[in-house]
Amino acid sequence: MTSQYESHDGEMIRTVFGAATEEPAPGVLVVRLSGEIDIATTELAAEAIRAAVAPPARLVLIEVSAVTFCSSAGLGNLVEARQLAGQHGIDLALVGVGRPVDRPLSITGLGRDFAIFASVEDALQQKGS
């Protein structure tokens, strides 16, 4: 998916973003985000996350290994996911956190608010699914 918006000087800026959700086991959803999560794509990310972090899900893994950039808007998506998970009693974890996501999580201190796993397989093994 590609999102475009106009910059202040009138040039079009292209942002590449993708989101796919799969269900590897009943009640377990994996939301795979890729590309840039910024102001141009934040609503697309939010839609994918909101659709997953809702009953009857019991575990949602947000896989971010293919994310190449995460702005404060992207961090907002993750915070919203955590809040929704808490409201619905859903276990939530981040998976495949590389530098583009780890850096803003670390700088803001938000990293300590999330369970983080190296892979979906590790998360499923740890979470008992």
PDB file of C-alpha atoms in Angstrom:
ATOM      1  CA  MET A   1       0.000   0.000   0.000  1.00  0.00           C
ATOM      2  CA  THR A   2       1.299   3.454  -0.821  1.00  0.00           C
ATOM      3  CA  SER A   3       0.150   6.674   0.746  1.00  0.00           C
ATOM      4  CA  GLN A   4       0.833  10.096  -0.714  1.00  0.00           C
ATOM      5  CA  TYR A   5       0.540  13.532   0.757  1.00  0.00           C
ATOM      6  CA  GLU A   6       1.636  16.971  -0.296  1.00  0.00           C
ATOM      7  CA  SER A   7       4.567  18.636   1.440  1.00  0.00           C
ATOM      8  CA  HIS A   8       4.733  22.338   2.283  1.00  0.00           C
ATOM      9  CA  ASP A   9       6.511  23.092  -0.991  1.00  0.00           C
ATOM     10  CA  GLY A  10       3.819  21.395  -3.071  1.00  0.00           C
ATOM     11  CA  GLU A  11       5.753  18.213  -3.881  1.00  0.00           C
ATOM     12  CA  MET A  12       4.076  14.857  -3.449  1.00  0.00           C
ATOM     13  CA  ILE A  13       5.754  12.603  -0.906  1.00  0.00           C
ATOM     14  CA  ARG A  14       5.326   8.865  -1.215  1.00  0.00           C
ATOM     15  CA  THR A  15       5.185   6.678   1.885  1.00  0.00           C
ATOM     16  CA  VAL A  16       5.110   2.900   1.634  1.00  0.00           C
ATOM     17  CA  PHE A  17       3.174   0.986   4.276  1.00  0.00           C
ATOM     18  CA  GLY A  18       1.620  -2.450   4.596  1.00  0.00           C
ATOM     19  CA  ALA A  19      -0.504  -4.296   7.113  1.00  0.00           C
ATOM     20  CA  ALA A  20      -1.616  -7.908   7.074  1.00  0.00           C
ATOM     21  CA  THR A  21      -3.350  -9.916   9.773  1.00  0.00           C
ATOM     22  CA  GLU A  22      -3.276 -13.671  10.199  1.00  0.00           C
ATOM     23  CA  GLU A  23      -4.694 -16.076  12.760  1.00  0.00           C
ATOM     24  CA  PRO A  24      -2.160 -18.850  13.473  1.00  0.00           C
ATOM     25  CA  ALA A  25      -4.399 -20.336  16.197  1.00  0.00           C
ATOM     26  CA  PRO A  26      -7.936 -19.690  17.424  1.00  0.00           C
ATOM     27  CA  GLY A  27      -8.010 -16.391  19.335  1.00  0.00           C
ATOM     28  CA  VAL A  28      -4.439 -15.517  18.347  1.00  0.00           C
ATOM     29  CA  LEU A  29      -3.895 -12.748  15.806  1.00  0.00           C
ATOM     30  CA  VAL A  30      -0.638 -11.530  14.277  1.00  0.00           C
ATOM     31  CA  VAL A  31      -0.695  -8.045  12.770  1.00  0.00           C
ATOM     32  CA  ARG A  32       2.310  -7.669  10.459  1.00  0.00           C
ATOM     33  CA  LEU A  33       3.191  -4.034   9.814  1.00  0.00           C
ATOM     34  CA  SER A  34       5.756  -2.987   7.222  1.00  0.00           C
ATOM     35  CA  GLY A  35       7.229   0.151   5.758  1.00  0.00           C
ATOM     36  CA  GLU A  36       6.888   3.587   7.282  1.00  0.00           C
ATOM     37  CA  ILE A  37       4.473   4.380  10.080  1.00  0.00           C
ATOM     38  CA  ASP A  38       4.149   8.146  10.021  1.00  0.00           C
ATOM     39  CA  ILE A  39       1.495  10.834   9.805  1.00  0.00           C
ATOM     40  CA  ALA A  40       0.554   9.691   6.290  1.00  0.00           C
ATOM     41  CA  THR A  41      -0.006   6.055   7.278  1.00  0.00           C
ATOM     42  CA  THR A  42      -0.983   6.214  10.942  1.00  0.00           C
ATOM     43  CA  GLU A  43      -4.704   5.799  10.265  1.00  0.00           C
ATOM     44  CA  LEU A  44      -4.043   2.729   8.105  1.00  0.00           C
ATOM     45  CA  ALA A  45      -1.985   1.213  10.934  1.00  0.00           C
ATOM     46  CA  ALA A  46      -4.665   2.145  13.464  1.00  0.00           C
ATOM     47  CA  GLU A  47      -7.382   0.428  11.412  1.00  0.00           C
ATOM     48  CA  ALA A  48      -5.407  -2.812  11.197  1.00  0.00           C
ATOM     49  CA  ILE A  49      -4.609  -2.743  14.914  1.00  0.00           C
ATOM     50  CA  ARG A  50      -8.156  -1.847  16.028  1.00  0.00           C
ATOM     51  CA  ALA A  51      -9.608  -4.667  13.948  1.00  0.00           C
ATOM     52  CA  ALA A  52      -7.304  -7.174  15.655  1.00  0.00           C
ATOM     53  CA  VAL A  53      -7.349  -5.892  19.241  1.00  0.00           C
ATOM     54  CA  ALA A  54     -10.986  -6.759  19.859  1.00  0.00           C
ATOM     55  CA  PRO A  55     -12.902  -9.760  21.151  1.00  0.00           C
ATOM     56  CA  PRO A  56     -12.827 -12.664  20.572  1.00  0.00           C
ATOM     57  CA  ALA A  57      -9.029 -12.323  20.307  1.00  0.00           C
ATOM     58  CA  ARG A  58      -7.172 -13.346  23.439  1.00  0.00           C
ATOM     59  CA  LEU A  59      -3.619 -12.694  22.194  1.00  0.00           C
ATOM     60  CA  VAL A  60      -2.495 -10.112  19.632  1.00  0.00           C
ATOM     61  CA  LEU A  61       1.073  -9.941  18.385  1.00  0.00           C
ATOM     62  CA  ILE A  62       2.131  -6.829  16.491  1.00  0.00           C
ATOM     63  CA  GLU A  63       5.010  -7.896  14.263  1.00  0.00           C
ATOM     64  CA  VAL A  64       7.177  -4.920  13.300  1.00  0.00           C
ATOM     65  CA  SER A  65      10.386  -6.433  11.886  1.00  0.00           C
ATOM     66  CA  ALA A  66       9.643  -4.957   8.443  1.00  0.00           C
ATOM     67  CA  VAL A  67       8.929  -1.439   9.748  1.00  0.00           C
ATOM     68  CA  THR A  68      11.536   0.949   8.338  1.00  0.00           C
ATOM     69  CA  PHE A  69      10.428   4.109  10.170  1.00  0.00           C
ATOM     70  CA  CYS A  70       8.231   4.773  13.200  1.00  0.00           C
ATOM     71  CA  SER A  71       7.290   8.347  14.039  1.00  0.00           C
ATOM     72  CA  SER A  72       5.499   9.611  17.124  1.00  0.00           C
ATOM     73  CA  ALA A  73       2.265   8.874  15.244  1.00  0.00           C
ATOM     74  CA  GLY A  74       3.364   5.233  15.002  1.00  0.00           C
ATOM     75  CA  LEU A  75       4.106   5.185  18.729  1.00  0.00           C
ATOM     76  CA  GLY A  76       0.586   6.505  19.241  1.00  0.00           C
ATOM     77  CA  ASN A  77      -0.722   3.471  17.346  1.00  0.00           C
ATOM     78  CA  LEU A  78       1.137   1.145  19.709  1.00  0.00           C
ATOM     79  CA  VAL A  79      -0.077   2.998  22.805  1.00  0.00           C
ATOM     80  CA  GLU A  80      -3.649   2.806  21.524  1.00  0.00           C
ATOM     81  CA  ALA A  81      -3.196  -0.944  20.933  1.00  0.00           C
ATOM     82  CA  ARG A  82      -1.996  -1.376  24.513  1.00  0.00           C
ATOM     83  CA  GLN A  83      -4.982   0.592  25.849  1.00  0.00           C
ATOM     84  CA  LEU A  84      -7.481  -1.383  23.758  1.00  0.00           C
ATOM     85  CA  ALA A  85      -5.909  -4.663  24.838  1.00  0.00           C
ATOM     86  CA  GLY A  86      -6.256  -3.637  28.481  1.00  0.00           C
ATOM     87  CA  GLN A  87      -9.910  -2.654  28.018  1.00  0.00           C
ATOM     88  CA  HIS A  88     -10.739  -6.001  26.408  1.00  0.00           C
ATOM     89  CA  GLY A  89      -8.532  -8.244  28.574  1.00  0.00           C
ATOM     90  CA  ILE A  90      -6.398  -9.185  25.567  1.00  0.00           C
ATOM     91  CA  ASP A  91      -2.729 -10.116  25.923  1.00  0.00           C
ATOM     92  CA  LEU A  92      -0.601  -7.916  23.623  1.00  0.00           C
ATOM     93  CA  ALA A  93       3.046  -8.162  22.608  1.00  0.00           C
ATOM     94  CA  LEU A  94       5.412  -6.631  20.074  1.00  0.00           C
ATOM     95  CA  VAL A  95       7.481  -8.921  17.889  1.00  0.00           C
ATOM     96  CA  GLY A  96      10.633  -8.378  15.830  1.00  0.00           C
ATOM     97  CA  VAL A  97      11.409  -4.945  17.221  1.00  0.00           C
ATOM     98  CA  GLY A  98      14.339  -3.575  15.251  1.00  0.00           C
ATOM     99  CA  ARG A  99      16.067  -0.211  15.449  1.00  0.00           C
ATOM    100  CA  PRO A 100      13.345   1.814  13.637  1.00  0.00           C
ATOM    101  CA  VAL A 101      10.852   0.880  16.380  1.00  0.00           C
ATOM    102  CA  ASP A 102      13.216   0.211  19.281  1.00  0.00           C
ATOM    103  CA  ARG A 103      14.812   3.635  19.149  1.00  0.00           C
ATOM    104  CA  PRO A 104      11.604   5.668  19.618  1.00  0.00           C
ATOM    105  CA  LEU A 105      10.338   3.156  22.198  1.00  0.00           C
ATOM    106  CA  SER A 106      13.585   3.510  24.151  1.00  0.00           C
ATOM    107  CA  ILE A 107      13.820   7.297  23.886  1.00  0.00           C
ATOM    108  CA  THR A 108      10.267   7.760  25.151  1.00  0.00           C
ATOM    109  CA  GLY A 109      10.483   5.030  27.799  1.00  0.00           C
ATOM    110  CA  LEU A 110       7.508   3.236  26.263  1.00  0.00           C
ATOM    111  CA  GLY A 111       9.525   0.079  25.620  1.00  0.00           C
ATOM    112  CA  ARG A 112       9.101  -1.024  29.216  1.00  0.00           C
ATOM    113  CA  ASP A 113       5.311  -0.946  28.779  1.00  0.00           C
ATOM    114  CA  PHE A 114       5.290  -3.759  26.208  1.00  0.00           C
ATOM    115  CA  ALA A 115       6.153  -7.438  26.204  1.00  0.00           C
ATOM    116  CA  ILE A 116       8.687  -7.783  23.371  1.00  0.00           C
ATOM    117  CA  PHE A 117       9.727 -10.987  21.623  1.00  0.00           C
ATOM    118  CA  ALA A 118      12.280 -11.732  18.915  1.00  0.00           C
ATOM    119  CA  SER A 119       9.846 -13.741  16.773  1.00  0.00           C
ATOM    120  CA  VAL A 120       6.221 -14.801  16.535  1.00  0.00           C
ATOM    121  CA  GLU A 121       7.321 -18.345  17.399  1.00  0.00           C
ATOM    122  CA  ASP A 122       9.058 -17.133  20.590  1.00  0.00           C
ATOM    123  CA  ALA A 123       5.986 -15.140  21.595  1.00  0.00           C
ATOM    124  CA  LEU A 124       3.640 -18.062  20.994  1.00  0.00           C
ATOM    125  CA  GLN A 125       5.894 -20.391  22.971  1.00  0.00           C
ATOM    126  CA  GLN A 126       6.156 -17.934  25.903  1.00  0.00           C
ATOM    127  CA  LYS A 127       2.488 -17.014  25.887  1.00  0.00           C
ATOM    128  CA  GLY A 128       1.450 -20.681  25.936  1.00  0.00           C
ATOM    129  CA  SER A 129      -0.387 -20.761  22.607  1.00  0.00           C
TER     130      SER A 129
END
